[in-house]
Amino acid sequence: MDLVYDPKYEAFREEVRAFLTKHKDQAPRGLGAAGRPSPDACSWQQLLIQHGYAARTIPNDYGGYGAKPDILESRIIAEEFSTARVPSALQNQGISMLVPTLLELGTEEQKKKWVKPTLRGEVVWCQGYSEPGSGSDLASLQTKATEDGDDFVINGQKIWTSTAHEADMIFCLVRTEPDKPKHEGISYLIFSMKTPGIEVRPLTTMTGHAEFNEVFFTDVRVPKTQIVGQRGQGWFVANATLKYERGMLGDPAAMETRFQALVDLMREETVDGQRAIDNPIFRDRLVRLQAELAAMKFNGLRLLTSASRGEDPGLARLIVKLQSCELTHQISALAIDVMGEFGVLYDDSPYLRSHGSWQWGYMFQLGLIIGGGTAQIQKNIISERGLGMPREPKLAK
Amino acid sequence: MEFALSEEQRMLQDSVRRFLEQNAPLDKVRLAAGDTHTVQRSLWAGASELGIPGMLIPEDFGGMGLGFLDAAIVYEMIGRHVAPLPILGTAVMAPLALMLAGSEAQQEKWLPKIAAGEIVAGVAVTEKIGIREDAGVKARKGTLTGKSLFVIDWAEADLYIVADSDHGLHLVLPDAKGLSRRALNTIDKTRSVGELVFDQVAAEPLPRSSADAVARMIDAGRVMLAADTLGAGQMMIEKAVAYAGERKQFGRVIGSFQAVKHLCAEMAAALEPSRSLVWYAAHALDEVPGDARLMACHAKSHLSEVGRFVARTATEVHGGMGFTDLLGLHYWFKRIGLDRQLLGGPELVRLEAARLQGWAA
């Protein structure tokens, strides 16, 4: 156990700090996490790539910075940007999922064409995986791609497609081999969202906002060359890069920020003139969450060390999605309870606190518990892969 | 930057695990629960050969001079095997009291004896955390009067370290005139706690006593209890998973039912991150003084909550068998139950954590 960084890393930290001091005024304000980045955000991203604070380990040839992978350097960058409250590198599904997929399994032409503009924020992607009938059982997906000359013709529907209304391109799982077993009949296609036959409808959620979309395909014609990997291997192409999915390692820093906001809220809100933090029941819940947060933070450090040694941390990693989503939700839940009636105000109501962000968060975070592998699927994974318990008897083919 | 156990630490933990697997199997634990005296002595002798009583004592005094993280991972194994050993007082809190507050002469007299496993040392500090009934010890002119409850490693102690109501620490011998002792039988038969009643009992003060010394003893004790629960909880999960893989109902092993699998997943999901919290809290006792007290509180209270959840859930996974004496799972359940209350239950400890951060008066 040694929580001190080696001098070479401290020197690196100084470099990051110097960069931030010099350039932070150029950073865009209010960088959206998803959707199309503003021109300011794109310039900022390009500056970050040039200095190695975005696309750090992507080869030069494909528009990255070309550094050797070093997880501690990545963490130092994240820490310093977070401390300075400066927007860090763009994060979207194109960068976190498509780029690693192409680098691992794409053709040279695909890499050359798509990686660089994606990294620079110039091409925005959406992910076409889930369907109305295929959520947890994703491999049962039914969107069909039928061969016609040099093209596939796609018919079907996708759902939960965030940023589809703004995306230039989609990476999409479709069924090309209807007669094969479900995992072996899928292909991974990339195509333009401007292709004729695509209709995007916003999907309004319980928050009142349309954070997602439905995407309908009617006779959408895509050249066969736009397949990534082999035909019929799409399931394995998608899975090869699921490990890159954002949030798989959790984000203790983001939870810490929410927790601090909760502490501030509890110092401000009063009932009968008593601050929430002076109410023993609210306070006890707060400290209980703080201990859970500490456990997740140190679990994160443990994962970091495992990753830097190339070891599989096993259970310590498998539990992260389940526990982080739940903890984040509980932090919001306490904030709502502390506010009482104010905690259920919404829209632009008088007395609304923090623009209603706790209320929105409490609802949206329930979506995160369900999305990206439901809590119940996570528990299957933990028990089967982490504890070696028997799998469900297979019924469906 | 390395958040992990070292190779030496893994070896240390393995050697303690192997020792306890061989020397403290469940049938021995059962015997100890019926008769603390004889079985504990042979196990204690073996633990002493391994150096466990002196793990935190400097080498100059015959100990191993290990750190708190080393002690915590040893303690995890002790909890894992519900080992009937008087470790918390003897190997952790009493040596710490002597090192922090004792004179050189006191250290020279007692530390080597503790390190060699020659004596057991009880610790009476409960009233520093919360006073129940009319407990509390007053020091006056070299004597102690009053009473202390839930004295750790109470039985067979050759020496007690007693905290008075004014941050003083004292050495008291068990045969001192005016001292009466009563066992307090708890649900957990693997460790002893008891009551000490003082009627003008001659006591030898530790001259460098301070509020800080007492607090640091309690911090260390809390981290070790958290580690004990971690080990016991881990074992309960392993037992639940193994049982669910053997027991058949409706023609299937019950571990293939999601209702049962998900209980096991929930236990693992709760316990696994708390391992890192225990490691850090123990590390902080030595290396990060500014964090040590808060993290000791977090480790103690969090493991108390996780421990309770694991203890009841693992029992449920075992169905009716989990509820019987035959299977012996209840030794772990009860161990975790006592860990939770000793040195402050989670609500009291969280109030302390709030005070440390200026969140409570």
XYZ file of N, CA and C in Angstrom, chain B residues 90-294:
615
model
N -5.584 -7.801 23.939
C -4.207 -8.207 24.199
C -3.234 -7.757 23.102
N -3.630 -7.956 21.835
C -2.659 -7.727 20.759
C -2.802 -6.359 20.119
N -3.913 -5.675 20.371
C -4.109 -4.398 19.686
C -4.217 -3.235 20.678
N -5.254 -3.249 21.502
C -5.532 -2.048 22.288
C -4.600 -1.880 23.491
N -4.287 -2.965 24.183
C -3.399 -2.849 25.342
C -1.966 -2.455 24.933
N -1.400 -3.119 23.919
C -0.060 -2.687 23.507
C -0.038 -1.233 23.056
N -1.107 -0.833 22.376
C -1.159 0.542 21.907
C -1.191 1.506 23.100
N -1.969 1.151 24.138
C -2.027 1.987 25.342
C -0.636 2.125 25.957
N 0.059 0.998 26.045
C 1.398 1.037 26.654
C 2.366 1.842 25.784
N 2.263 1.672 24.471
C 3.201 2.380 23.582
C 2.927 3.876 23.579
N 1.659 4.246 23.627
C 1.318 5.664 23.533
C 1.405 6.383 24.871
N 1.097 5.659 25.954
C 0.921 6.350 27.233
C 1.812 5.808 28.347
N 2.428 4.647 28.135
C 3.184 4.025 29.210
C 4.566 4.633 29.416
N 5.118 4.445 30.604
C 6.504 4.839 30.851
C 7.415 3.778 30.239
N 8.701 4.128 30.151
C 9.647 3.130 29.635
C 9.639 1.874 30.478
N 9.581 2.078 31.795
C 9.603 0.923 32.694
C 8.377 0.047 32.468
N 7.232 0.689 32.312
C 5.999 -0.086 32.074
C 6.076 -0.841 30.743
N 6.611 -0.153 29.746
C 6.748 -0.818 28.446
C 7.671 -2.018 28.552
N 8.805 -1.815 29.232
C 9.787 -2.906 29.351
C 9.249 -4.078 30.145
N 8.384 -3.746 31.085
C 7.846 -4.816 31.921
C 6.791 -5.633 31.189
N 5.901 -4.934 30.476
C 4.717 -5.629 29.973
C 4.775 -6.016 28.494
N 5.345 -5.163 27.660
C 5.271 -5.435 26.217
C 5.912 -6.773 25.824
N 7.115 -7.097 26.374
C 7.701 -8.394 25.992
C 6.827 -9.577 26.421
N 6.163 -9.444 27.546
C 5.298 -10.546 28.019
C 4.103 -10.725 27.076
N 3.549 -9.568 26.666
C 2.421 -9.656 25.721
C 2.897 -10.269 24.402
N 4.028 -9.767 23.916
C 4.539 -10.236 22.620
C 4.793 -11.737 22.637
N 5.253 -12.248 23.778
C 5.572 -13.681 23.867
C 4.323 -14.524 24.074
N 3.190 -13.872 24.245
C 1.964 -14.633 24.485
C 1.871 -15.141 25.915
N 2.678 -14.554 26.816
C 2.669 -15.034 28.208
C 1.478 -14.518 28.993
N 0.963 -13.367 28.584
C -0.171 -12.823 29.328
C -1.281 -12.374 28.382
N -2.467 -12.325 28.980
C -3.635 -11.773 28.285
C -3.940 -10.429 28.936
N -4.235 -9.421 28.119
C -4.506 -8.088 28.662
C -5.905 -7.636 28.269
N -6.714 -7.360 29.294
C -8.070 -6.866 29.047
C -8.075 -5.348 28.955
N -9.089 -4.816 28.304
C -9.159 -3.366 28.108
C -10.559 -2.869 28.466
N -10.600 -1.850 29.348
C -11.876 -1.301 29.820
C -11.999 0.148 29.353
N -12.665 0.346 28.218
C -12.803 1.708 27.670
C -14.239 2.034 27.242
N -15.155 1.095 27.445
C -16.520 1.274 26.921
C -17.112 2.632 27.285
N -16.859 3.088 28.489
C -17.497 4.325 28.966
C -16.942 5.564 28.265
N -15.828 5.411 27.542
C -15.333 6.555 26.767
C -16.214 6.779 25.540
N -16.979 5.776 25.186
C -17.843 5.884 24.003
C -19.278 6.167 24.409
N -19.737 5.491 25.446
C -21.104 5.716 25.896
C -21.298 5.098 27.268
N -21.953 5.834 28.148
C -22.153 5.342 29.509
C -23.552 4.769 29.630
N -23.641 3.500 30.017
C -24.943 2.885 30.268
C -25.061 2.605 31.759
N -26.305 2.552 32.236
C -26.557 2.368 33.668
C -25.734 3.408 34.436
N -25.055 2.947 35.488
C -24.290 3.912 36.293
C -22.794 3.652 36.150
N -22.390 3.147 34.981
C -20.980 2.798 34.784
C -20.122 4.062 34.712
N -18.821 3.864 34.867
C -17.875 4.986 34.855
C -16.875 4.788 35.972
N -15.637 5.170 35.714
C -14.556 4.928 36.679
C -13.905 6.253 37.050
N -13.829 6.520 38.345
C -13.164 7.749 38.816
C -11.814 7.388 39.432
N -10.795 8.199 39.107
C -9.472 7.983 39.694
C -9.267 8.993 40.812
N -8.792 8.502 41.958
C -8.460 9.422 43.056
C -7.316 8.856 43.872
N -6.253 9.633 43.964
C -5.101 9.262 44.794
C -4.624 7.821 44.549
N -4.396 7.507 43.302
C -3.834 6.191 42.971
C -4.801 5.046 43.092
N -6.089 5.363 43.266
C -7.058 4.267 43.291
C -8.193 4.547 42.322
N -8.880 3.478 41.943
C -10.026 3.600 41.039
C -11.295 3.154 41.755
N -12.398 3.891 41.490
C -13.694 3.517 42.043
C -14.749 3.683 40.952
N -15.661 2.731 40.914
C -16.713 2.786 39.909
C -16.806 1.461 39.179
N -17.365 1.474 37.990
C -17.384 0.208 37.254
C -17.299 0.437 35.749
N -16.803 -0.594 35.100
C -16.697 -0.551 33.650
C -17.357 -1.801 33.084
N -18.137 -1.596 32.020
C -18.873 -2.702 31.405
C -18.200 -3.115 30.090
N -18.493 -4.316 29.673
C -18.021 -4.826 28.372
C -16.513 -4.674 28.211
N -15.838 -5.094 29.265
C -14.372 -5.092 29.241
C -13.918 -6.170 28.257
N -13.088 -5.751 27.316
C -12.657 -6.635 26.228
C -11.588 -7.606 26.737
N -11.664 -8.865 26.286
C -10.755 -9.941 26.730
C -10.740 -10.034 28.260
N -11.931 -10.015 28.783
C -12.109 -9.940 30.236
C -11.625 -11.200 30.948
N -11.993 -12.376 30.408
C -11.680 -13.629 31.115
C -10.188 -13.898 31.033
N -9.662 -14.461 32.081
C -8.253 -14.888 32.085
C -7.258 -13.765 31.904
N -7.701 -12.524 31.976
C -6.733 -11.437 31.813
C -5.755 -11.430 32.984
N -4.505 -11.204 32.655
C -3.470 -11.101 33.690
C -3.228 -9.643 34.033
N -3.867 -8.779 33.278
C -3.629 -7.350 33.409
C -4.804 -6.646 32.739
N -5.264 -5.556 33.359
C -6.286 -4.746 32.692
C -5.750 -3.343 32.452
N -6.101 -2.801 31.315
C -5.880 -1.378 31.055
C -7.244 -0.711 31.219
N -7.320 0.242 32.132
C -8.616 0.842 32.474
C -8.569 2.345 32.192
N -9.589 2.820 31.450
C -9.689 4.266 31.209
C -10.589 4.869 32.279
N -10.140 5.982 32.883
C -11.021 6.652 33.844
C -11.838 7.720 33.122
N -12.651 8.449 33.881
C -13.565 9.399 33.243
C -12.851 10.688 32.849
N -11.550 10.715 33.079
C -10.810 11.961 32.835
C -9.596 11.731 31.926
N -9.724 10.836 30.955
C -8.673 10.548 29.972
C -7.427 9.903 30.563
N -7.509 9.461 31.811
C -6.364 8.745 32.375
C -6.470 7.267 32.027
N -5.306 6.632 31.846
C -5.259 5.186 31.635
C -4.488 4.570 32.792
N -4.912 3.391 33.247
C -4.330 2.765 34.426
C -4.133 1.284 34.198
N -3.091 0.767 34.888
C -2.883 -0.684 34.909
C -3.497 -1.227 36.194
N -4.284 -2.280 36.062
C -4.894 -2.900 37.237
C -4.661 -4.401 37.137
N -4.256 -4.983 38.263
C -4.048 -6.434 38.270
C -5.336 -7.128 38.703
N -5.574 -8.310 38.151
C -6.877 -8.956 38.390
C -7.094 -9.345 39.845
N -5.997 -9.536 40.590
C -6.197 -9.932 41.988
C -6.117 -8.740 42.939
N -6.200 -7.525 42.372
C -6.100 -6.335 43.214
C -7.246 -6.311 44.234
N -6.906 -5.794 45.417
C -7.914 -5.741 46.488
C -9.002 -4.735 46.111
N -10.249 -5.122 46.329
C -11.360 -4.210 46.032
C -11.896 -4.339 44.621
N -11.284 -5.223 43.822
C -11.751 -5.420 42.437
C -12.680 -6.622 42.391
N -13.895 -6.433 41.914
C -14.730 -7.615 41.673
C -15.088 -7.708 40.199
N -15.248 -8.952 39.771
C -15.388 -9.210 38.342
C -16.611 -10.092 38.101
N -17.365 -9.734 37.084
C -18.507 -10.556 36.693
C -18.469 -10.780 35.197
N -18.677 -12.014 34.788
C -18.755 -12.291 33.352
C -20.052 -11.712 32.806
N -19.997 -11.192 31.598
C -21.214 -10.814 30.892
C -21.327 -11.780 29.716
N -22.257 -12.701 29.822
C -22.391 -13.705 28.767
C -23.116 -13.096 27.582
N -22.485 -13.137 26.431
C -23.124 -12.571 25.242
C -23.553 -13.696 24.313
N -24.178 -13.333 23.213
C -24.541 -14.327 22.197
C -23.295 -14.977 21.611
N -22.178 -14.251 21.605
C -20.947 -14.739 20.974
C -20.087 -15.431 22.015
N -19.980 -16.764 21.879
C -19.210 -17.516 22.881
C -17.738 -17.641 22.481
N -17.325 -17.000 21.407
C -15.930 -17.146 20.990
C -15.038 -16.085 21.620
N -15.628 -15.090 22.255
C -14.822 -14.062 22.924
C -15.472 -13.718 24.257
N -14.668 -13.263 25.196
C -15.237 -12.942 26.502
C -15.292 -11.443 26.710
N -16.381 -11.007 27.301
C -16.446 -9.645 27.833
C -16.987 -9.732 29.253
N -16.721 -8.725 30.048
C -17.180 -8.782 31.429
C -17.221 -7.417 32.059
N -17.551 -7.450 33.336
C -17.698 -6.221 34.110
C -16.597 -6.172 35.154
N -16.059 -4.988 35.363
C -15.116 -4.784 36.467
C -15.725 -3.746 37.410
N -15.783 -4.101 38.697
C -16.282 -3.135 39.692
C -15.122 -2.786 40.613
N -14.874 -1.500 40.741
C -13.703 -1.020 41.488
C -14.163 -0.358 42.783
N -13.593 -0.808 43.895
C -13.846 -0.138 45.163
C -12.491 0.248 45.749
N -12.087 1.447 45.430
C -10.765 1.939 45.839
C -9.658 0.933 45.508
N -9.599 0.589 44.257
C -8.622 -0.403 43.805
C -7.303 0.296 43.459
N -6.217 -0.233 43.997
C -4.905 0.333 43.685
C -4.626 0.183 42.191
N -4.238 1.284 41.541
C -3.995 1.249 40.102
C -2.739 2.034 39.793
N -2.044 1.596 38.745
C -0.801 2.273 38.363
C -1.075 3.091 37.107
N -1.012 4.411 37.203
C -1.356 5.209 36.019
C -0.308 5.064 34.926
N -0.756 5.157 33.673
C 0.177 5.294 32.561
C 0.474 6.793 32.463
N 1.732 7.210 32.658
C 2.019 8.633 32.888
C 1.773 9.530 31.686
N 1.782 8.976 30.472
C 1.596 9.844 29.299
C 0.173 9.746 28.746
N -0.758 9.379 29.629
C -2.149 9.243 29.195
C -2.675 10.564 28.657
N -3.565 10.449 27.692
C -4.180 11.650 27.125
C -5.466 11.246 26.425
N -6.282 12.239 26.151
C -7.513 11.960 25.390
C -7.152 11.357 24.047
N -6.063 11.864 23.456
C -5.661 11.371 22.139
C -5.251 9.896 22.189
N -4.531 9.530 23.255
C -4.097 8.130 23.361
C -5.310 7.212 23.453
N -6.290 7.606 24.271
C -7.494 6.782 24.406
C -8.212 6.694 23.058
N -8.315 7.846 22.387
C -9.017 7.867 21.101
C -8.307 6.986 20.079
N -6.999 6.992 20.099
C -6.273 6.167 19.123
C -6.418 4.679 19.406
N -6.500 4.321 20.699
C -6.794 2.912 21.023
C -8.145 2.514 20.433
N -9.124 3.420 20.599
C -10.476 3.109 20.120
C -10.501 3.063 18.592
N -9.816 4.002 17.939
C -9.736 3.979 16.470
C -9.213 2.626 15.989
N -8.104 2.205 16.587
C -7.481 0.951 16.150
C -8.421 -0.224 16.424
N -9.043 -0.204 17.606
C -9.973 -1.279 17.954
C -11.120 -1.349 16.964
N -11.616 -0.196 16.559
C -12.744 -0.174 15.612
C -12.349 -0.730 14.246
N -11.158 -0.373 13.797
C -10.722 -0.893 12.490
C -10.575 -2.416 12.560
N -10.065 -2.913 13.698
C -9.890 -4.367 13.817
C -11.244 -5.081 13.885
N -12.209 -4.482 14.565
C -13.547 -5.090 14.599
C -14.161 -5.090 13.199
N -13.890 -4.018 12.444
C -14.373 -3.972 11.062
C -13.726 -5.097 10.249
N -12.425 -5.308 10.473
C -11.716 -6.380 9.753
C -12.251 -7.748 10.169
N -12.587 -7.891 11.447
C -13.152 -9.145 11.958
C -14.466 -9.445 11.234
N -15.308 -8.416 11.120
C -16.591 -8.583 10.424
C -16.370 -8.862 8.948
N -15.391 -8.209 8.357
C -15.069 -8.456 6.950
C -14.756 -9.941 6.728
N -13.883 -10.482 7.575
C -13.493 -11.891 7.430
C -14.660 -12.828 7.687
N -15.426 -12.517 8.753
C -16.571 -13.376 9.091
C -17.616 -13.311 7.982
N -17.850 -12.106 7.463
C -18.843 -11.940 6.395
C -18.416 -12.663 5.129
N -17.133 -12.556 4.807
C -16.607 -13.238 3.619
C -16.842 -14.746 3.723
N -16.568 -15.289 4.905
C -16.755 -16.730 5.112
C -18.231 -17.094 4.993
N -19.110 -16.248 5.513
C -20.547 -16.549 5.426
C -21.006 -16.571 3.967
N -20.478 -15.658 3.157
C -20.847 -15.651 1.743
C -20.354 -16.943 1.080
N -19.103 -17.311 1.367
C -18.559 -18.531 0.763
C -19.371 -19.756 1.166
N -19.763 -19.788 2.429
C -20.569 -20.929 2.897
C -21.940 -20.938 2.215
N -22.525 -19.748 2.055
C -23.848 -19.662 1.424
C -23.770 -20.128 -0.029
N -22.736 -19.667 -0.737
C -22.580 -20.039 -2.149
C -22.358 -21.556 -2.263
N -21.538 -22.107 -1.383
C -21.266 -23.546 -1.427
C -22.534 -24.339 -1.124
N -23.262 -23.913 -0.116
C -24.498 -24.626 0.249
C -25.514 -24.575 -0.892
N -25.635 -23.371 -1.484
C -26.596 -23.196 -2.588
C -26.198 -24.027 -3.805
N -24.938 -24.414 -3.877
C -24.475 -25.241 -4.986
C -24.695 -26.724 -4.737
N -25.089 -27.093 -3.515
C -25.293 -28.511 -3.181
C -26.751 -28.851 -2.927
N -27.409 -27.973 -2.222
C -28.790 -28.233 -1.803
C -29.721 -28.243 -3.016
N -30.503 -29.326 -3.151
C -31.427 -29.420 -4.287
C -32.867 -29.325 -3.821
N -33.669 -28.567 -4.546
C -35.124 -28.539 -4.383
C -35.717 -28.372 -5.767
N -36.911 -28.907 -5.965
C -37.573 -28.846 -7.279
C -36.648 -29.399 -8.372
N -35.776 -30.346 -8.012
C -34.925 -30.977 -9.000
C -33.738 -30.151 -9.475
N -33.470 -29.041 -8.813
C -32.334 -28.193 -9.210
C -31.568 -27.773 -7.966
N -30.272 -27.491 -8.129
C -29.576 -26.891 -6.985
C -30.175 -25.501 -6.781
N -30.369 -25.126 -5.523
C -31.070 -23.853 -5.264
C -30.250 -22.654 -5.743
N -28.938 -22.853 -5.887
C -28.092 -21.785 -6.394
C -28.335 -21.453 -7.851
N -29.163 -22.265 -8.539
C -29.493 -21.931 -9.930
C -30.765 -21.084 -10.005
N -31.419 -20.869 -8.875
C -32.577 -19.975 -8.850
C -32.117 -18.534 -8.655
N -32.679 -17.657 -9.476
C -32.249 -16.250 -9.351
C -32.557 -15.683 -7.970
N -33.655 -16.113 -7.379
C -33.996 -15.580 -6.052
C -32.834 -15.791 -5.089
N -32.166 -16.937 -5.217
C -31.055 -17.263 -4.316
C -29.750 -16.624 -4.814
N -29.533 -16.705 -6.121
C -28.314 -16.099 -6.691
C -28.238 -14.609 -6.382
N -29.384 -13.958 -6.514
C -29.367 -12.508 -6.307
C -29.082 -12.147 -4.858
N -29.526 -12.972 -3.921
C -29.152 -12.716 -2.520
C -27.633 -12.788 -2.375
N -27.043 -13.786 -3.017
C -25.579 -13.955 -2.917
C -24.867 -12.781 -3.591
N -25.390 -12.358 -4.747
C -24.782 -11.225 -5.454
C -24.871 -9.960 -4.600
N -26.004 -9.764 -3.946
C -26.158 -8.567 -3.113
C -25.168 -8.573 -1.953
N -24.956 -9.753 -1.374
C -23.977 -9.833 -0.278
C -22.575 -9.474 -0.782
N -22.193 -10.069 -1.905
C -20.851 -9.813 -2.444
C -20.698 -8.353 -2.834
N -21.759 -7.791 -3.419
C -21.685 -6.396 -3.869
C -21.530 -5.449 -2.687
N -22.127 -5.804 -1.564
C -22.001 -4.954 -0.376
C -20.636 -5.141 0.290
N -20.174 -6.393 0.345
C -18.959 -6.666 1.127
C -17.675 -6.280 0.389
N -17.640 -6.505 -0.939
C -16.362 -6.364 -1.644
C -15.770 -4.949 -1.544
N -16.555 -3.881 -1.780
C -15.948 -2.547 -1.640
C -15.545 -2.229 -0.200
N -16.216 -2.851 0.761
C -15.878 -2.536 2.149
C -14.495 -3.084 2.516
N -14.023 -4.051 1.740
C -12.652 -4.550 1.945
C -11.646 -3.405 1.734
N -11.861 -2.635 0.671
C -10.947 -1.527 0.385
C -11.036 -0.452 1.465
N -12.227 -0.265 2.005
C -12.390 0.712 3.088
C -11.609 0.277 4.331
N -11.676 -1.010 4.655
C -10.930 -1.514 5.817
C -9.423 -1.347 5.582
N -8.976 -1.703 4.384
C -7.541 -1.546 4.069
C -7.123 -0.089 4.264
N -7.917 0.809 3.696
C -7.508 2.217 3.786
C -7.556 2.713 5.229
N -8.607 2.356 5.951
C -8.727 2.825 7.347
C -7.529 2.340 8.159
N -7.099 1.095 7.928
C -5.948 0.558 8.654
C -4.659 1.264 8.226
N -4.526 1.463 6.934
C -3.360 2.181 6.396
C -3.299 3.588 6.989
N -4.442 4.248 7.074
C -4.480 5.628 7.565
C -4.044 5.725 9.029
N -4.290 4.675 9.815
C -3.872 4.713 11.230
C -2.365 4.940 11.336
N -1.622 4.374 10.407
C -0.165 4.555 10.411
C 0.283 5.744 9.583
N -0.352 5.932 8.427
C 0.255 6.801 7.414
C -0.494 8.099 7.130
N -1.762 8.187 7.470
C -2.532 9.392 7.124
C -3.276 9.887 8.363
N -2.535 10.461 9.338
C -3.150 10.786 10.630
C -4.396 11.663 10.506
N -4.402 12.564 9.523
C -5.547 13.466 9.383
C -6.837 12.754 9.002
N -6.706 11.575 8.420
C -7.866 10.817 7.950
C -8.250 9.695 8.912
N -7.354 9.395 9.851
C -7.452 8.119 10.569
C -8.752 7.973 11.357
N -9.116 9.007 12.106
C -10.280 8.844 12.992
C -11.569 8.733 12.182
N -11.731 9.599 11.212
C -12.948 9.545 10.387
C -13.058 8.200 9.679
